[in-house]
Coordinates of C-alpha atoms in Angstrom, one line a residue:
M1 CA 39.0 102.3 121.2
I2 CA 38.2 105.8 122.6
F3 CA 34.8 107.4 122.3
K4 CA 34.4 111.1 123.2
I5 CA 30.8 111.3 124.4
F6 CA 29.0 114.6 125.1
I7 CA 26.3 113.8 127.7
P8 CA 24.7 116.2 130.1
K9 CA 25.0 115.5 133.8
K10 CA 22.8 112.6 134.9
D11 CA 21.9 111.9 131.3
R12 CA 23.1 108.4 131.3
I13 CA 21.7 105.3 129.6
S14 CA 23.8 102.8 131.4
R15 CA 26.8 104.4 133.1
P16 CA 29.0 101.3 133.7
I17 CA 28.8 100.1 130.1
L18 CA 28.1 103.2 128.1
S19 CA 30.5 102.6 125.3
L20 CA 29.3 99.0 124.8
F21 CA 25.7 100.1 124.8
V22 CA 26.4 102.7 122.1
I23 CA 27.8 100.0 119.8
I24 CA 25.0 97.5 120.5
F25 CA 22.4 100.2 120.3
S26 CA 23.6 101.3 116.9
L27 CA 23.8 97.8 115.5
I28 CA 20.1 97.1 116.2
H29 CA 19.1 100.5 114.8
H30 CA 17.3 102.0 117.7
L31 CA 17.4 105.8 117.6
S32 CA 16.0 107.0 120.9
Q33 CA 18.1 108.7 123.5
K34 CA 17.7 110.3 126.9
G35 CA 18.9 113.8 126.1
C36 CA 21.6 115.7 124.2
F37 CA 23.8 112.7 123.1
V38 CA 26.7 113.5 120.8
L39 CA 29.4 111.1 119.8
R40 CA 32.9 112.0 118.6
T41 CA 35.2 109.5 116.9
S42 CA 38.0 111.7 115.6
S43 CA 40.7 109.1 116.2
Y44 CA 38.7 105.9 115.2
K45 CA 36.5 106.6 112.2
F46 CA 35.8 102.8 111.8
F47 CA 33.0 103.0 114.4
R48 CA 31.3 105.9 112.7
F49 CA 29.9 103.4 110.2
F50 CA 27.8 102.0 113.1
I51 CA 26.7 105.1 114.8
L52 CA 23.1 106.0 114.0
S53 CA 21.3 109.2 113.8
L54 CA 21.6 110.1 117.5
L55 CA 20.2 113.6 117.3
V56 CA 19.0 113.9 113.7
P57 CA 17.1 116.1 112.5
A58 CA 14.2 115.2 110.9
L59 CA 11.3 116.8 109.2
L60 CA 8.3 114.5 109.0
S61 CA 5.4 115.5 106.8
S62 CA 1.9 114.9 108.2
C63 CA -0.5 112.1 107.5
S64 CA -4.3 111.9 106.8
P65 CA -6.3 110.9 109.8
S66 CA -8.7 108.8 107.8
F67 CA -6.5 105.7 107.2
T68 CA -5.3 102.7 109.1
P69 CA -2.6 101.0 107.0
P70 CA -2.5 97.2 107.3
A71 CA 0.4 94.9 107.6
E72 CA 3.6 94.8 105.5
S73 CA 3.6 93.6 101.9
S74 CA 6.1 92.5 99.2
V75 CA 8.9 94.8 98.0
P76 CA 10.0 95.3 94.4
K77 CA 13.6 95.8 93.2
K78 CA 15.3 99.0 94.3
A79 CA 15.8 102.1 92.1
Q80 CA 19.0 102.7 90.3
S81 CA 21.1 105.9 90.6
N82 CA 22.7 108.2 88.1
E83 CA 25.4 110.8 88.5
K84 CA 24.2 114.0 87.0
V85 CA 23.2 117.0 89.1
V86 CA 19.5 117.7 89.4
S87 CA 18.4 121.2 88.5
A88 CA 16.0 123.2 90.6
G89 CA 12.3 123.4 89.5
K90 CA 8.8 122.8 90.8
G91 CA 8.0 119.7 92.9
Q92 CA 9.5 117.9 95.8
Y93 CA 12.5 115.7 96.4
L94 CA 14.2 113.7 99.1
S95 CA 17.7 114.7 100.3
M96 CA 19.7 111.7 101.7
T97 CA 22.9 111.3 103.7
Y98 CA 24.8 108.0 103.2
T99 CA 28.1 107.3 104.8
E100 CA 30.6 104.9 103.2
Y101 CA 34.3 104.1 103.3
V102 CA 36.5 105.4 100.5
N103 CA 38.4 102.6 98.6
G104 CA 37.5 99.9 101.1
K105 CA 36.5 99.3 104.7
K106 CA 39.7 100.0 106.6
S107 CA 39.6 102.9 109.1
D108 CA 42.7 104.5 107.8
Q109 CA 41.1 105.0 104.4
G110 CA 38.5 107.3 105.8
M111 CA 34.8 107.9 105.2
V112 CA 32.7 110.3 103.2
M113 CA 29.1 111.5 103.2
R114 CA 27.6 110.5 99.9
V115 CA 24.8 113.1 99.3
M116 CA 21.9 112.0 97.1
T117 CA 18.5 113.3 96.0
Y118 CA 15.4 111.4 94.9
D119 CA 13.0 113.3 92.6
L120 CA 9.4 112.5 93.5
N121 CA 8.1 113.3 90.0
S122 CA 10.8 111.5 87.8
K123 CA 11.6 108.9 90.5
K124 CA 15.3 109.3 89.7
L125 CA 17.9 108.8 92.4
T126 CA 20.9 111.0 91.8
K127 CA 24.3 111.2 93.6
L128 CA 25.3 114.9 93.8
A129 CA 28.6 114.9 95.6
D130 CA 30.8 113.4 98.3
V131 CA 31.6 115.7 101.2
P132 CA 34.1 115.0 104.0
Y133 CA 32.8 113.2 107.1
T134 CA 34.6 114.7 110.0
S135 CA 31.7 115.7 112.3
Q136 CA 30.3 114.1 115.4
Y137 CA 27.3 112.9 113.5
P138 CA 27.0 112.6 109.7
L139 CA 24.5 115.3 108.7
S140 CA 23.8 116.9 105.4
V141 CA 20.9 118.4 103.4
V142 CA 20.6 119.4 99.8
S143 CA 18.9 122.8 99.0
L144 CA 18.2 122.7 95.3
P145 CA 16.9 126.3 95.3
D146 CA 20.3 127.4 96.7
H147 CA 22.2 125.0 94.5
K148 CA 24.1 124.0 97.7
I149 CA 24.7 121.2 100.2
Y150 CA 24.7 122.3 103.8
Y151 CA 26.5 120.0 106.2
S152 CA 28.3 119.8 109.5
A153 CA 32.1 119.3 109.8
D154 CA 34.7 119.4 112.5
V155 CA 37.0 122.4 112.8
G156 CA 40.3 121.9 114.7
D157 CA 38.9 119.0 116.7
K158 CA 37.1 121.6 118.8
G159 CA 33.5 121.1 117.6
D160 CA 31.4 121.0 114.5
Q161 CA 30.5 124.0 112.4
L162 CA 28.1 124.6 109.5
F163 CA 29.5 124.4 106.0
S164 CA 28.2 124.7 102.5
Y165 CA 29.2 123.0 99.2
D166 CA 28.3 124.8 96.0
L167 CA 26.9 122.4 93.5
N168 CA 27.9 124.7 90.6
T169 CA 31.4 125.9 91.6
K170 CA 32.3 123.0 93.9
K171 CA 33.4 125.6 96.4
I172 CA 33.4 124.7 100.1
E173 CA 32.7 127.5 102.6
Q174 CA 32.6 127.5 106.4
L175 CA 29.5 129.4 107.6
T176 CA 29.8 129.4 111.4
D177 CA 32.5 129.5 114.1
N178 CA 30.6 129.5 117.4
L179 CA 28.9 126.1 117.6
F180 CA 29.9 122.8 119.1
A181 CA 27.5 120.2 117.7
I182 CA 24.8 120.4 115.0
N183 CA 21.9 117.9 115.1
R184 CA 19.5 119.3 112.5
I185 CA 19.7 121.5 109.4
V186 CA 16.4 122.6 107.9
P187 CA 16.1 124.8 104.8
T188 CA 13.1 127.0 104.6
T189 CA 12.4 129.4 101.7
P190 CA 15.0 130.5 99.1
D191 CA 15.2 133.9 100.7
G192 CA 14.6 132.6 104.2
P193 CA 16.9 131.3 106.9
L194 CA 18.3 127.9 107.6
V195 CA 17.0 126.6 110.9
L196 CA 19.4 124.6 113.1
V197 CA 19.2 122.5 116.2
A198 CA 22.7 123.0 117.7
V199 CA 24.8 123.4 120.7
K200 CA 26.5 126.7 121.2
K201 CA 30.3 126.6 121.9
G202 CA 30.9 126.4 125.6
E203 CA 27.4 125.2 126.4
R204 CA 25.5 121.9 126.4
I205 CA 21.9 122.8 125.6
L206 CA 20.4 122.1 122.2
K207 CA 18.8 125.3 120.9
T208 CA 16.7 126.4 118.0
I209 CA 18.8 128.7 115.8
F210 CA 17.8 130.8 112.7
Y211 CA 20.8 131.3 110.4
N212 CA 20.6 134.2 107.8
K213 CA 22.2 133.0 104.6
T214 CA 22.9 136.5 103.4
T215 CA 24.2 138.3 106.5
H216 CA 25.5 135.1 108.2
A217 CA 23.8 136.4 111.4
M218 CA 22.5 133.8 113.9
K219 CA 19.4 134.2 116.1
F220 CA 19.4 131.9 119.1
M221 CA 15.8 131.4 120.3
H222 CA 15.7 132.0 124.1
D223 CA 19.5 132.2 124.3
E224 CA 19.4 132.9 128.0
N225 CA 17.5 129.7 128.8
Q226 CA 19.8 126.9 129.9
D227 CA 17.1 124.4 130.8
N228 CA 14.8 123.8 127.7
I229 CA 16.3 121.4 125.3
T230 CA 15.2 121.4 121.6
W231 CA 14.9 117.9 120.4
S232 CA 13.1 118.0 117.0
I233 CA 12.1 120.7 114.5
A234 CA 9.8 120.6 111.5
Y235 CA 9.2 123.2 108.7
N236 CA 5.7 123.9 107.2
S237 CA 6.2 125.4 103.8
E238 CA 2.5 126.3 103.4
K239 CA 2.5 128.4 106.6
N240 CA 6.2 129.3 106.5
T241 CA 6.4 128.3 110.2
I242 CA 8.8 126.2 112.3
Y243 CA 7.6 123.7 114.9
N244 CA 10.0 122.7 117.6
S245 CA 9.6 120.1 120.4
Q246 CA 11.3 120.9 123.8
Y247 CA 11.6 119.4 127.2
S248 CA 13.1 120.5 130.5
E249 CA 16.6 119.2 131.4
R250 CA 15.8 119.5 135.1
E251 CA 12.6 117.4 134.7
R252 CA 14.5 114.8 132.6
D253 CA 17.1 114.6 135.4
K254 CA 14.4 114.1 137.9
Q255 CA 12.9 111.2 135.9
G256 CA 16.4 109.8 135.6
D257 CA 16.9 109.9 139.3
I258 CA 13.5 108.1 139.9
S259 CA 14.5 105.5 137.4
D260 CA 17.8 104.9 139.1
R261 CA 16.3 104.8 142.6
T262 CA 13.4 102.5 141.7
Q263 CA 15.2 100.4 139.1
T264 CA 12.4 101.0 136.6
I265 CA 12.3 102.1 133.0
M266 CA 12.7 105.8 132.7
V267 CA 9.6 107.9 131.9
P268 CA 10.2 111.0 129.7
P269 CA 9.6 114.5 130.9
D270 CA 6.7 116.5 129.4
N271 CA 7.3 117.5 125.8
K272 CA 6.0 120.7 124.4
V273 CA 5.5 121.7 120.7
T274 CA 5.7 125.4 119.8
E275 CA 5.1 127.2 116.5
I276 CA 7.5 129.9 115.4
N277 CA 6.7 132.3 112.6
N278 CA 9.7 132.1 110.2
V279 CA 9.6 135.9 109.5
T280 CA 8.5 137.6 112.8
K281 CA 9.7 134.8 115.1
Q282 CA 6.4 135.1 117.0
E283 CA 5.7 132.0 119.0
R284 CA 2.5 130.1 119.8
S285 CA 2.1 126.9 121.9
I286 CA 0.5 124.0 120.0
V287 CA 0.4 121.0 122.4
T288 CA 2.0 119.6 125.5
L289 CA 2.4 115.8 125.9
K290 CA 2.5 114.5 129.4
K291 CA 5.3 112.0 130.1
E292 CA 5.9 111.3 126.4
K293 CA 9.0 112.0 124.3
I294 CA 8.6 113.3 120.8
T295 CA 11.4 111.5 118.9
S296 CA 10.6 113.2 115.6
M297 CA 7.9 115.2 113.9
S298 CA 6.9 116.8 110.6
S299 CA 4.3 119.3 109.4
S300 CA 2.3 119.8 106.3
N301 CA -0.8 121.9 105.6
D302 CA -2.7 122.1 108.9
K303 CA -1.3 119.0 110.6
L304 CA 1.7 117.8 112.6
L305 CA 2.8 114.2 112.5
L306 CA 4.4 113.2 115.8
I307 CA 6.5 110.1 116.5
T308 CA 6.5 109.5 120.2
T309 CA 7.6 107.0 122.9
R310 CA 6.2 106.5 126.4
F311 CA 9.5 105.2 127.8
I312 CA 13.2 106.1 127.2
N313 CA 14.9 103.4 125.1
H314 CA 11.9 100.9 125.5
G315 CA 8.7 100.2 123.6
N316 CA 7.6 100.7 120.1
P317 CA 7.1 104.2 118.6
E318 CA 3.6 105.6 118.3
Y319 CA 2.2 107.8 115.6
S320 CA -0.3 110.6 115.9
L321 CA -1.6 113.7 114.1
V322 CA -2.1 117.0 115.7
D323 CA -4.4 119.7 114.3
I324 CA -2.3 122.9 114.3
A325 CA -5.2 125.2 114.9
T326 CA -6.8 123.4 117.8
G327 CA -4.1 121.1 119.2
K328 CA -6.4 118.1 118.9
R329 CA -4.4 114.8 118.7
T330 CA -5.5 111.7 116.8
K331 CA -3.6 108.4 117.0
I332 CA -2.8 106.6 113.7
K333 CA -1.2 103.3 112.8
L334 CA 1.6 102.5 110.4
P335 CA 2.8 99.0 109.3
F336 CA 6.5 99.6 110.2
L337 CA 8.6 100.7 113.1
S338 CA 10.5 104.0 112.6
R339 CA 11.5 106.4 115.3
Q340 CA 12.7 109.0 112.9
F341 CA 12.2 110.1 109.3
V342 CA 8.6 109.5 108.2
Y343 CA 7.2 112.0 105.6
M344 CA 3.8 112.2 104.1
S345 CA 3.8 112.3 100.3
P346 CA 2.6 115.6 98.8
D347 CA -0.5 114.0 97.4
G348 CA -1.4 112.4 100.8
K349 CA -1.5 108.9 99.3
G350 CA 1.4 107.4 101.2
V351 CA 4.5 108.1 103.3
Y352 CA 8.3 108.0 102.8
Y353 CA 10.2 106.5 105.6
L354 CA 13.6 105.1 106.8
G355 CA 13.4 101.6 108.0
S356 CA 12.6 98.1 106.7
T357 CA 9.6 96.1 105.6
S358 CA 9.7 94.0 108.8
Q359 CA 8.4 95.0 112.2
K360 CA 10.4 92.2 113.8
N361 CA 13.8 92.8 112.2
Q362 CA 14.4 96.5 111.7
A363 CA 17.8 95.8 110.1
E364 CA 16.4 93.6 107.4
R365 CA 16.8 95.5 104.0
R366 CA 17.1 98.8 105.8
G367 CA 16.5 101.7 103.5
V368 CA 14.3 104.5 102.4
Y369 CA 10.9 103.3 101.3
Y370 CA 7.6 104.6 100.0
Y371 CA 4.4 103.0 101.5
D372 CA 1.2 103.4 99.5
F373 CA -2.0 103.4 101.6
T374 CA -4.2 101.9 98.8
S375 CA -2.0 99.2 97.3
K376 CA -0.3 98.4 100.6
I377 CA 3.0 98.0 98.8
Q378 CA 6.3 99.1 100.3
T379 CA 8.5 100.2 97.4
P380 CA 12.3 100.7 98.1
I381 CA 13.8 103.9 96.9
F382 CA 17.3 103.2 98.2
I383 CA 18.6 100.2 100.2
Q384 CA 21.7 100.5 102.2
E385 CA 24.4 98.0 101.3
E386 CA 28.1 98.8 101.9
G387 CA 27.5 102.0 103.7
F388 CA 24.9 103.4 106.1
I389 CA 21.8 105.7 105.6
N390 CA 22.0 108.3 108.3
N391 CA 19.1 110.5 107.5
F392 CA 16.9 111.9 104.8
M393 CA 14.5 114.9 104.4
L394 CA 11.5 115.8 102.2
L395 CA 12.0 119.2 100.6
N396 CA 10.5 121.6 98.0
K397 CA 12.4 122.5 94.9

């Protein structure tokens, strides 16, 4: 089997057995990487089923600093889905990407991304559409205000571009032609841009990109900088601001060399969080974490929720809140292990997360859950069965 793997120089997890590691790594559902790690499986779609969210985007809504959730609890039966399209309105919803084989499990029968929404008010899980899975990583997001699904797809086996699927007309439109890989797609306001974390064609650095839905113009933040890698982004709807986490490729390579030379676990480079005004694009530094990697983050009201690790590919994730105004950081505890996709509920009474109810076996009943801080119950919203949950996002209608 042939894997095309886009990995920057020195950005290796285990050079002699890289392909084997990717398969094992995916099967045990660990989602941390060293740097810009993009997989291609254009010839062998069978293994796409196992590849996790390598570079996924993920918005994670913030938590209240006043809680310390206890251990896991029992899980009720999962919610059922229906097939009608959800109309836009007030409230919040989850957008989910679920990959599954069409008409069976053989590689020659292909795979699709089944795009779903979960309405937080009605608690209805709805399948909206199937879109082609041809990209390096299965990524989609539903924008109910736009009545569209935005997703990544391969064009001519030369890289992934941004596409849209109109929920009303069923029309598919290619929106970009100058990208190579897309790792996150984040809607903002109905009249505002989409924010991408993507690799420009001919380059290898992940950048923060603002895409204008009306003019189709793209603004690459710090386009001349070929050192700072954007790893995660989060949108704060109350402030209409974007938060991105970045680290230096040179510093990452230095840490990789130290790890190789000393045969020790690799320590991450410093990670910096920056606030970007969605309209003016004015930037402001929020916090810098020394020798910690931000695997994912989210923002709500005046807080950032960070998921971090102290070593590359080792150790459990840690959770903390950062005050946006002051940069003050407060550690918190959650009764599950999730390196990506943890969102605070709008009422602040719980979190939505992708994982399981077990801290020992992360593959056990893997799915999207809601954890209630008061009742301590982990309620399943959607449990993966025949396919694979790749990502989900909390959004406003």
